[in-house]
Coordinates of C-alpha atoms and ligand atoms in Angstrom, one line a residue:
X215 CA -48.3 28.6 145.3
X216 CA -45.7 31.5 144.0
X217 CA -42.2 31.2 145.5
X218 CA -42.7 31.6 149.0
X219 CA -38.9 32.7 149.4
X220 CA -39.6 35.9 147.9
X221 CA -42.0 37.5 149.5
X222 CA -41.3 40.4 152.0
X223 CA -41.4 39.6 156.0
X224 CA -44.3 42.5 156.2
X225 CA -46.0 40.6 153.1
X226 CA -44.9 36.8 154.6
X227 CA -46.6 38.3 158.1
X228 CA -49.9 39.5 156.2
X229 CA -49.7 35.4 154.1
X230 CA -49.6 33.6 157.9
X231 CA -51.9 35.7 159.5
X232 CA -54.9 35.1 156.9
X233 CA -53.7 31.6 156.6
X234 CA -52.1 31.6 152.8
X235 CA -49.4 29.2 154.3
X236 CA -47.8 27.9 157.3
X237 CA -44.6 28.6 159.0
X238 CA -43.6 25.3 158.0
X239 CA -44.1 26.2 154.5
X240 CA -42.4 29.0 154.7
X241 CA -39.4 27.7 156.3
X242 CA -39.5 24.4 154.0
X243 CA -39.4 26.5 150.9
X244 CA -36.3 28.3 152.5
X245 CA -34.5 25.1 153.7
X246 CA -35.2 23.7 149.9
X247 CA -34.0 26.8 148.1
X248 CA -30.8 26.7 150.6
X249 CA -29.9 23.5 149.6
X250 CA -30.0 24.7 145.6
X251 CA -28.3 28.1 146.5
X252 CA -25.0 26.2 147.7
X253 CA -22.7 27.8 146.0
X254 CA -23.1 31.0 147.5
X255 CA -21.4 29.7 150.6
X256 CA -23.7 32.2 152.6
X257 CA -24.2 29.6 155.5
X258 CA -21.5 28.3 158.0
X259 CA -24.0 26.4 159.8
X260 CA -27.6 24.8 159.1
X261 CA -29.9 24.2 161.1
X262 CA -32.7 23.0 159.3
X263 CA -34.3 20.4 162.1
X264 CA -34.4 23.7 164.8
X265 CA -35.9 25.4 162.0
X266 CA -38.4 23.2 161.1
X267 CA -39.7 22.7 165.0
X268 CA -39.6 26.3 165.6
X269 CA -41.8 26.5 162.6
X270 CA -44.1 24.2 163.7
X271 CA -44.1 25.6 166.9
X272 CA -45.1 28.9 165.5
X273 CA -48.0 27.6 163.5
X274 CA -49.2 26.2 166.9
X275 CA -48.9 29.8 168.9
X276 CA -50.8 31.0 165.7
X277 CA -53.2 29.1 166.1
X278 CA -53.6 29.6 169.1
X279 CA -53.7 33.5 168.6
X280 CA -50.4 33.8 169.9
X281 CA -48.2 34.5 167.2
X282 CA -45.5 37.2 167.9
X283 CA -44.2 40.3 165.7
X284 CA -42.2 37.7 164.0
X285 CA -43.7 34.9 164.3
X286 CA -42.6 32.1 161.9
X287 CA -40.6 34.4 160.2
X288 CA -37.1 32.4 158.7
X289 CA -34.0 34.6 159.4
X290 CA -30.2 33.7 159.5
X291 CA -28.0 34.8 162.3
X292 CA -24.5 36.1 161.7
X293 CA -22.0 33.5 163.3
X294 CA -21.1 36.4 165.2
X295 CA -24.1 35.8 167.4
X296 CA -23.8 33.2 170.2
X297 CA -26.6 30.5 169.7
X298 CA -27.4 28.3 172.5
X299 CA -25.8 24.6 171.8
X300 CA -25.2 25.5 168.2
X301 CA -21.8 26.0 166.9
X302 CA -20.4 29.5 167.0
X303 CA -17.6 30.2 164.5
X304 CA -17.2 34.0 164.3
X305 CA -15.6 33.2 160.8
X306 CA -12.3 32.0 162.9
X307 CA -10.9 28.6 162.9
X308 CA -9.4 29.8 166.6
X309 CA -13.6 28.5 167.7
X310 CA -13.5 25.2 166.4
X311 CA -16.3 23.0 167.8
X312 CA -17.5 26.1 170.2
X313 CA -21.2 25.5 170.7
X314 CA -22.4 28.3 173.5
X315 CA -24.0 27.2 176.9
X316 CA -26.1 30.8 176.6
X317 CA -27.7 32.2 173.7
X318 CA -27.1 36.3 172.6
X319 CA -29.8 38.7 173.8
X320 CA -30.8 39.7 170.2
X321 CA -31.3 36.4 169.2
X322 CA -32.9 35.8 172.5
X323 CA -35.3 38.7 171.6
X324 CA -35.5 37.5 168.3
X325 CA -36.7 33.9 169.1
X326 CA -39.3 35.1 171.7
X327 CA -40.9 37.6 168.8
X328 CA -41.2 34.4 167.2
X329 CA -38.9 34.5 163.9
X330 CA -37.3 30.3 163.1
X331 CA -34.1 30.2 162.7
X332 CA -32.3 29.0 159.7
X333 CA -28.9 28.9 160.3
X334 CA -25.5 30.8 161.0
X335 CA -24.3 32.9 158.5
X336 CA -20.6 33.1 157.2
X337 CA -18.5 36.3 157.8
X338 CA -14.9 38.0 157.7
X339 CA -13.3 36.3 160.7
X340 CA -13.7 38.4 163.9
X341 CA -15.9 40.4 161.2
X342 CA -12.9 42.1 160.6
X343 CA -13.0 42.8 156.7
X344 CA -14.9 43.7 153.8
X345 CA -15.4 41.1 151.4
X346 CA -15.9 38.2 153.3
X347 CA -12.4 37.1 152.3
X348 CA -11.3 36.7 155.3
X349 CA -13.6 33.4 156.7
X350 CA -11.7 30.8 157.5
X351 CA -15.1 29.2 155.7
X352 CA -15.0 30.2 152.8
X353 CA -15.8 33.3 150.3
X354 CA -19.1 33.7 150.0
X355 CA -20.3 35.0 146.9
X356 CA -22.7 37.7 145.7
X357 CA -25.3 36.2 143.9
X358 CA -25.1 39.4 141.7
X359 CA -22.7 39.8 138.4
X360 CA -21.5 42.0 136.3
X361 CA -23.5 41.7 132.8
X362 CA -22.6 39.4 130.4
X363 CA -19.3 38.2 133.2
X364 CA -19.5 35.5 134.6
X365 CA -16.2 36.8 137.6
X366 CA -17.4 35.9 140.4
X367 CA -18.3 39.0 143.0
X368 CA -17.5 39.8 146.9
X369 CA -20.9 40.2 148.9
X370 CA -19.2 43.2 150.9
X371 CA -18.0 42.8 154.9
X372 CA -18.3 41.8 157.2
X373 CA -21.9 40.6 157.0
X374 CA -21.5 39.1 153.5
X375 CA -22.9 35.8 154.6
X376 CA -26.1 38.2 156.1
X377 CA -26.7 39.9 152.8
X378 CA -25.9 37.4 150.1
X379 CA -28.6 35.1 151.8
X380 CA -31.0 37.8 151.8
X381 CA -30.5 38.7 148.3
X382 CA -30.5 35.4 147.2
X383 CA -33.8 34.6 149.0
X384 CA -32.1 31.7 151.1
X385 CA -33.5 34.5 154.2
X386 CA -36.3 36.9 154.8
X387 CA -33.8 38.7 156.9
X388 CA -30.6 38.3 158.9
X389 CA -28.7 39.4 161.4
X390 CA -25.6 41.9 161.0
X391 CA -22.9 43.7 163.0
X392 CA -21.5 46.7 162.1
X393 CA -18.2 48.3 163.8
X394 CA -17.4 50.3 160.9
X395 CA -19.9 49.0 158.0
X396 CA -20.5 45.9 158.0
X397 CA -24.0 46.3 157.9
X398 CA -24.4 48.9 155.4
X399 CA -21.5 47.9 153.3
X400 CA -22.7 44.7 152.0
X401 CA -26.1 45.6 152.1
X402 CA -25.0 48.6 149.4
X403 CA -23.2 45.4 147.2
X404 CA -26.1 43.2 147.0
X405 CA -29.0 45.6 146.8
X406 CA -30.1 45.0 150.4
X407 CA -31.7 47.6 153.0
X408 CA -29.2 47.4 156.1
X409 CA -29.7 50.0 159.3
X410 CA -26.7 49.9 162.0
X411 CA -28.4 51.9 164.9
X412 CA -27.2 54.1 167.9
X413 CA -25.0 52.5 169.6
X414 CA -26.6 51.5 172.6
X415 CA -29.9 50.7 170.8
X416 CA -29.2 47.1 170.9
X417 CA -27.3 44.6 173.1
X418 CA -24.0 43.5 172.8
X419 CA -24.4 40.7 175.0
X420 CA -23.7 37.3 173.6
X421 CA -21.9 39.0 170.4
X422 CA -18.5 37.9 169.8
X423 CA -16.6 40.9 170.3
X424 CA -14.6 42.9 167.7
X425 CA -14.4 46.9 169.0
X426 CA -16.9 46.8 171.7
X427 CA -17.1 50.8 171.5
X428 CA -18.2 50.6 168.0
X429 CA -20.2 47.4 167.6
X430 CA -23.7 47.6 167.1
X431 CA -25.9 44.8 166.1
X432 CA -28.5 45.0 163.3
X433 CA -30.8 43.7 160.4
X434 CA -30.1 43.3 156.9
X435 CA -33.5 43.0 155.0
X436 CA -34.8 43.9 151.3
X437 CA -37.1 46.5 152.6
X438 CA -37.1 49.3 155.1
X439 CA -40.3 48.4 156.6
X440 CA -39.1 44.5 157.2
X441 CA -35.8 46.5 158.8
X442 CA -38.0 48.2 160.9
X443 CA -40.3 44.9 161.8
X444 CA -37.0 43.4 163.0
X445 CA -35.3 45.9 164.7
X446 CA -38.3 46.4 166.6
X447 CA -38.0 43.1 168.2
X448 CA -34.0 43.0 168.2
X449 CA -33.5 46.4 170.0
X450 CA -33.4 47.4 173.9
X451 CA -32.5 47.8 177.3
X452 CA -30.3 44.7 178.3
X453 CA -29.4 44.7 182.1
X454 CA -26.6 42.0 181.1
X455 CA -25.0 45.2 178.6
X456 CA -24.3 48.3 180.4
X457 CA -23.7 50.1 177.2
X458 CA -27.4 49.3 175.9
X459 CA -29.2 52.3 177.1
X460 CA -32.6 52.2 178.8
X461 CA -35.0 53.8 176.5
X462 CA -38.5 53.1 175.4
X463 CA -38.0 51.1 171.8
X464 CA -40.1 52.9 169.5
X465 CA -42.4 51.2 166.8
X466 CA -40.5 51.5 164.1
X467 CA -43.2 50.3 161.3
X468 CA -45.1 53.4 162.9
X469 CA -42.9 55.8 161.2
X470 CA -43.0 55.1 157.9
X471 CA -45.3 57.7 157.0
X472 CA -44.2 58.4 154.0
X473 CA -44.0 62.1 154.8
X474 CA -40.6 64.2 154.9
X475 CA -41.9 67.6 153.8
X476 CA -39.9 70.0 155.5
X477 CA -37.6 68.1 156.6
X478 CA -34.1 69.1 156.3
X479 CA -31.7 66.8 154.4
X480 CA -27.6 67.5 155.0
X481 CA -24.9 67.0 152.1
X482 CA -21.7 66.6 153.8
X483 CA -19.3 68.3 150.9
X484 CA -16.3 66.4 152.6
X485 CA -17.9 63.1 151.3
X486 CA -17.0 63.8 147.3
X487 CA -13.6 61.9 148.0
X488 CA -10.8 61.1 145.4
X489 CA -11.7 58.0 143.4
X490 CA -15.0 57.7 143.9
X491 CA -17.0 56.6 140.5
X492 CA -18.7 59.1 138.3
X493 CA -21.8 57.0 138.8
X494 CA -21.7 57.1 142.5
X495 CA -21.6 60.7 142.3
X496 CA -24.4 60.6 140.2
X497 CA -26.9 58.7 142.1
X498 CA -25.8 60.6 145.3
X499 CA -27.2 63.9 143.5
X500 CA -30.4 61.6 142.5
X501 CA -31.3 60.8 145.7
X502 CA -30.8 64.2 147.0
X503 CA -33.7 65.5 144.0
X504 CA -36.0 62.6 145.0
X505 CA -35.7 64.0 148.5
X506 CA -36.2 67.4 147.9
X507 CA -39.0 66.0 145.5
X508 CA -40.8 64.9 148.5
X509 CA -40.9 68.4 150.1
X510 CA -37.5 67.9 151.6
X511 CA -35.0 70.7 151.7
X512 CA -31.7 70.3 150.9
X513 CA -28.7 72.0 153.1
X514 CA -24.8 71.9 152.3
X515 CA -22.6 71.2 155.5
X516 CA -19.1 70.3 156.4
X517 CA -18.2 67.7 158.7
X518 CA -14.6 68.6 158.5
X519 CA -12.6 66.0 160.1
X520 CA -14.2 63.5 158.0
X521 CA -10.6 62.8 156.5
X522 CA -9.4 61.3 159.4
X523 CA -12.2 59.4 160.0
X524 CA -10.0 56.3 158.8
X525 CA -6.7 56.2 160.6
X526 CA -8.8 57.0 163.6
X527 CA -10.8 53.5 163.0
X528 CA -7.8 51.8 161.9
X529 CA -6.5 52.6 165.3
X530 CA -9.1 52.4 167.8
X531 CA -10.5 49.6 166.0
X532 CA -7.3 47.3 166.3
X533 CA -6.8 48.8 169.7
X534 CA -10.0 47.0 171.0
X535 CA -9.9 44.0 169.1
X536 CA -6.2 43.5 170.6
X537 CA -7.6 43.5 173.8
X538 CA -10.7 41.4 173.3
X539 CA -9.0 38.5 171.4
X540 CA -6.5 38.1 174.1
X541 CA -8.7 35.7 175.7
X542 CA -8.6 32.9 172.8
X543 CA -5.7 31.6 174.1
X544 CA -6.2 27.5 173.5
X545 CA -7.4 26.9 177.2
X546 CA -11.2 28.3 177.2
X547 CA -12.2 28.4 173.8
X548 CA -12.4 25.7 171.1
X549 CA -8.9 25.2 168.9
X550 CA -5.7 23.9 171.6
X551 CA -2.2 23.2 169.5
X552 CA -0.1 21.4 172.3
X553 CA 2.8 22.6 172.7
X554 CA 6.1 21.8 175.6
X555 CA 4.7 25.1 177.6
X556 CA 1.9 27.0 178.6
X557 CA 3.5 29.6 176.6
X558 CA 4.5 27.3 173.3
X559 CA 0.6 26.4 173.8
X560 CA -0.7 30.0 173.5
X561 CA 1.7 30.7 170.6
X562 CA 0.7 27.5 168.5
X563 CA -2.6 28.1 169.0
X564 CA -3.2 31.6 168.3
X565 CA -0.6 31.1 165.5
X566 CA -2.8 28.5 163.7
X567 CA -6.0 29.5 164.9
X568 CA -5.9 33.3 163.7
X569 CA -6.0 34.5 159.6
X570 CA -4.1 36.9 158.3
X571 CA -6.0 39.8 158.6
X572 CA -7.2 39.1 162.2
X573 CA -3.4 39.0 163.3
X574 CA -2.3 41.8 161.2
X575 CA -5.0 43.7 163.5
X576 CA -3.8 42.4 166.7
X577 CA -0.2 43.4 165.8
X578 CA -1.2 46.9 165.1
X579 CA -3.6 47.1 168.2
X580 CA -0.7 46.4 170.4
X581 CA 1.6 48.5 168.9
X582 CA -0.6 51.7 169.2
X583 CA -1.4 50.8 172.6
X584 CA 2.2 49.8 173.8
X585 CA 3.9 51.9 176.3
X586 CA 5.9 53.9 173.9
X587 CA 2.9 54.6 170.9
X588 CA 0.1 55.1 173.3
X589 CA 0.1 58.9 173.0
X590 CA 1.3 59.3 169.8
X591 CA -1.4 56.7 168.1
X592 CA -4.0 55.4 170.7
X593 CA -4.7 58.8 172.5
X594 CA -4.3 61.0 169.5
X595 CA -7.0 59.4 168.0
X596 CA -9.3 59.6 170.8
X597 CA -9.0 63.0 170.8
X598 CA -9.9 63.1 166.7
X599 CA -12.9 60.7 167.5
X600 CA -14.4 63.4 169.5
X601 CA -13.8 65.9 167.1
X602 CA -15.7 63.8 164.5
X603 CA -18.4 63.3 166.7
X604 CA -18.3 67.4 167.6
X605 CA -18.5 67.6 163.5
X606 CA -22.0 65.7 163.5
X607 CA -23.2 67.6 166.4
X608 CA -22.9 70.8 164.5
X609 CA -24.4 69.8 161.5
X610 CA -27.3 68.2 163.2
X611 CA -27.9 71.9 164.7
X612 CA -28.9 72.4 161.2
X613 CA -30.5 69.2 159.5
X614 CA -32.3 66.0 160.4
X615 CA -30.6 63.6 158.2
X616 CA -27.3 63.6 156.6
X617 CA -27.6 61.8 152.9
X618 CA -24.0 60.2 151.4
X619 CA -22.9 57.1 149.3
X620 CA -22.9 54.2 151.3
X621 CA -19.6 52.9 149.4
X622 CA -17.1 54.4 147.0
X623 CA -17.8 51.4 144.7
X624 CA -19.8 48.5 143.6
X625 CA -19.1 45.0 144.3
X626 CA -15.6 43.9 143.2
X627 CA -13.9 40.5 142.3
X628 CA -12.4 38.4 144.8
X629 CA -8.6 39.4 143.5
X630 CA -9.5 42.9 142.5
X631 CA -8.3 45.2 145.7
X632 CA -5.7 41.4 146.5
X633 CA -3.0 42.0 148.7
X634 CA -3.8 46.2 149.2
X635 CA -4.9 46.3 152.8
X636 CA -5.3 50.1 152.6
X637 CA -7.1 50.0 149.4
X638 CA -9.7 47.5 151.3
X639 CA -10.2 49.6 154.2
X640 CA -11.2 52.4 151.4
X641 CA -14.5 50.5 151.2
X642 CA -15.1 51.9 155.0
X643 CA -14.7 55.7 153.7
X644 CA -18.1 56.8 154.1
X645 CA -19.1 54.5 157.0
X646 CA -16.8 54.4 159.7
X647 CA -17.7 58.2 160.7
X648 CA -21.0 56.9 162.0
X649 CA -19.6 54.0 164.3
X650 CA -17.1 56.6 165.4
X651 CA -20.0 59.2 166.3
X652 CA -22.3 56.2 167.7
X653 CA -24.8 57.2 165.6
X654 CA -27.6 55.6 163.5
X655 CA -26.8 54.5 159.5
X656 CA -29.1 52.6 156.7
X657 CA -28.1 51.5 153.7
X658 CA -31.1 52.2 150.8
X659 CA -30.4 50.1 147.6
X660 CA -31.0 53.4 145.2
X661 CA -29.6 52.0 141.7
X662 CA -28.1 49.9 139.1
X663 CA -24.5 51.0 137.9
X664 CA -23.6 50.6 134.1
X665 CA -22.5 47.1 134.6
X666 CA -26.0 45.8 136.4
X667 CA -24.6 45.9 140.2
X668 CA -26.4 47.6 143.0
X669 CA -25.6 50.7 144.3
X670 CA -26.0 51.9 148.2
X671 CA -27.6 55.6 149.1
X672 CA -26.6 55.8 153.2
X673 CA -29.0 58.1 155.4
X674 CA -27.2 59.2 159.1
X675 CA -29.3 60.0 162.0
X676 CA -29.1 61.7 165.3
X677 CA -28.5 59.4 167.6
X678 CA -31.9 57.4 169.1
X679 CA -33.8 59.1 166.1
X680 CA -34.0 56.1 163.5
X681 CA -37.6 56.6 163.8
X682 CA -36.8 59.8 161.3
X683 CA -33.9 57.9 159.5
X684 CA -36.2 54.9 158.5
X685 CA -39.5 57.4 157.5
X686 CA -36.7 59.6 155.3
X687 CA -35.2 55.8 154.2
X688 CA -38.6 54.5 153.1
X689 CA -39.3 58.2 150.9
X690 CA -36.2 57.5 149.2
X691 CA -36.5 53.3 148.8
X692 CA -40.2 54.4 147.1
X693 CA -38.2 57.0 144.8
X694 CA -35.5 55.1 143.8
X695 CA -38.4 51.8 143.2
X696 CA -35.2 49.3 143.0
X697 CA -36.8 46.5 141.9
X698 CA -33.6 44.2 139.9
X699 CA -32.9 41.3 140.9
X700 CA -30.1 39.0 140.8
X701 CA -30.0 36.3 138.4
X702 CA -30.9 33.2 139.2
X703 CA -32.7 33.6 142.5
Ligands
LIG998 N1 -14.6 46.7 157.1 C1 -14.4 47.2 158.4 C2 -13.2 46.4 159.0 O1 -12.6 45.6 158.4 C3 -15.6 47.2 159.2 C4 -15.9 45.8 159.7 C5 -17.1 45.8 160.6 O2 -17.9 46.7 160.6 N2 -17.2 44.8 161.4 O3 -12.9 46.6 160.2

């Protein structure tokens, strides 16, 4: 039999239901290829016993002619993702030992569709990052490198764990967040497909919190159609989220029909920024051709408040998290530091329990929410949020898709970008304006660069239309016919 782990989930789906192999075959030649793709440091968290005996119990429900739109399908969750009775990091030693009572609803939803479960995924503490730097388990690496250098590679942030296992065929598919492009960010570094959609499209319930106004939950996969297949069965109405909204969920696979003629494709002209690569620049103009190749038509537009489309994250963002990591405090949650008071307690544990980064963002949260800065900061950038969002509005008067790099860059070295917060939250450019505007985003693998690492084309949406995102991002995934693969997989 041909290596199992590297088949599609569509093609995997099509091998189970004529019987080529079973779940448990599948899932054993994931759990084997896991244990030789160590290194990567992709999972926090194995599960392979739960995997194997939801495989088998999948083979069963098969059998019977049961099987689900998933069924037997082995995925790994972000650690971002509370799992029933199985530890739950979030990338933060601050959770030590915390294994949920309750289990998130997209993982919920994921499990009744059938998919096994692998294990959980490692990720930028709080998934606040973008090279999966900031774990208190480790870096994972990007099973991509340069040619001919061996320097070992970021996997992007804050779902690095998500894509380098998809990538490196230790996962059909896996779970992401994205609060300002985590999804689409490391799904552009290790030539994956990654869609963040509407906010609202998905529940938030049972996701450790970050920016609860920007985080959306999605799939990381190495196709459009498998994104499609599982955000089918990850998205909808949750009565337990009051910010998931209460619409019909399309069927996703349903709209990859392969036809865009006359559709109209936007090219925000704000998005050339300073910096970015020649080669990025480049493909960008590709993709545009291929599009308009396909009987798309091509529009320029501006989306002028683009350029502030970072400070505004980098304040609303930390503003949020402030508030929504004030409850690990050493009393309800995993990691306690004794200490002679209540008070002492709180300030040893958060002290030793928080990174760097995680506590850099909780200072400035508080700061720009604090009695004196709230105007100034907080409010201010309210105000330019909804002057973003006004900016996609307009331009989706006119077009039906916006088309811009998903990142400024291709993967980088662990101590390229060290100790430059600023020039880190650079790799957010072109994909915070979307979680600001609550809209939908994929990231379509469109390239090599001259070194031999992947490069990212991002499609934007309006919002609750990724049935027309994913048809326009399966046109240009058959264009671009990416088809490199990492070494050693
Ligand atoms: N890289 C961004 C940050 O550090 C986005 C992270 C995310 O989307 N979770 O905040």
């Amino acid at each position: 039999m041909s290596d199992l782990t590297h088949l599609t989930i569509a093609a995997a789906l099509d091998g189970l239901a004529a019987k080529k192999f079973s779940a448990r075959e599948l899932t054993d030649a994931h759990l084997s290829k896991m244990a030789a793709q160590k290194k990567l440091n992709a999972y926090i968290t194995e599960t392979p016993d739960l995997a194997r005996a939801q495989a088998d119990a999948s083979d069963q429900r098969r059998a019977a002619g049961k099987a689900g739109a998933l069924d037997g399908i082995p995925l790994g969750i972000k650690d971002l993702f509370c799992t029933e009775g199985v530890l739950t990091t979030a990338g933060s030693h601050i959770l030590d030992g915390f294994k949920p009572t309750y289990e998130s609803t997209v993982t919920q939803k994921l499990f009744d569709a059938g998919a096994v479960m692998l294990g959980k995924l490692n990720l930028d503490e709080f998934a606040m990052g973008s090279s999966n730097k900031t774990s208190y388990y480790g870096n994972v690496i990007n099973p991509w490198k340069r040619q001919g250098d061996e320097t070992e590679l970021v996997p992007g942030g804050s779902s690095g764990g998500s894509a380098a296992a998809v990538a490196g065929r230790i996962a059909m598919g896996a779970t992401g967040t994205d609060t300002g492009g985590s999804i689409r960010q490391p799904a552009a570094l290790t030539g994956t497909v990654g869609i963040k959609p509407t906010y609202g499209r998905c529940s938030r319930w049972g996701i450790v919190a970050f920016a609860s106004s920007l985080d959306q939950a999605g799939p990381i996969a190495r196709s459009v159609e498998d994104c499609a297949i599982m955000l089918g069965a990850m998205a909808g109405h949750d009565p337990k989220d009051s910010t998931s909204v209460e619409m019909a969920v399309p069927d996703f696979r349903k709209a990859l029909t392969g036809d865009i003629r006359g559709l109209k494709i936007g090219i925000p002209k704000e998005y050339r920024v300073d910096g970015m690569s020649g080669e990025i620049d480049a493909l960008w103009a590709k993709g545009a051709e291929w599009l308009k190749s396909q009987g798309a038509e091509l529009k320029e537009i501006s989306l002028p408040h683009t350029k502030y489309a970072l400070p505004t994250y980098y304040i609303i963002a930390p503003a949020e998290a402030s508030s929504n990591l004030a409850r690990y405090d050493g009393v309800r949650f995993g990691l306690r530091v004794p200490g002679n008071s209540l008070d002492e307690m709180y300030e040893l544990t958060r002290a030793a329990g928080f990174g760097k980064e995680v506590k850099r963002r909780i200072m400035i949260g508080t700061y720009v929410l604090s009695a004196g800065y709230y105007d100034a900061y907080y409010l201010q950038a309210q105000r330019i949020r909804a002057l973003i969002l006004k900016d996609f509005t307009e331009a989706f008067k006119d077009v039906d898709v916006i088309l811009t790099p998903s990142t400024p860059s291709a993967a980088f070295g662990f101590h390229e970008n060290e100790d430059d917060p600023v020039q880190m939250y650079l790799n957010d450019v072109f994909t915070v304006t979307v979680n600001l505007a609550g809209l939908p985003g994929i990231s379509v693998p469109a390239g090599l660069d001259g070194k031999g690492l992947p490069l990212g084309l991002q499609l934007i949406g309006r919002a609750f239309d990724e049935e027309t995102l994913l048809r326009t991002a399966h046109v240009l995934e058959r264009s671009a016919n990416f088809t490199a693969l990492p070494a050693g997989v």
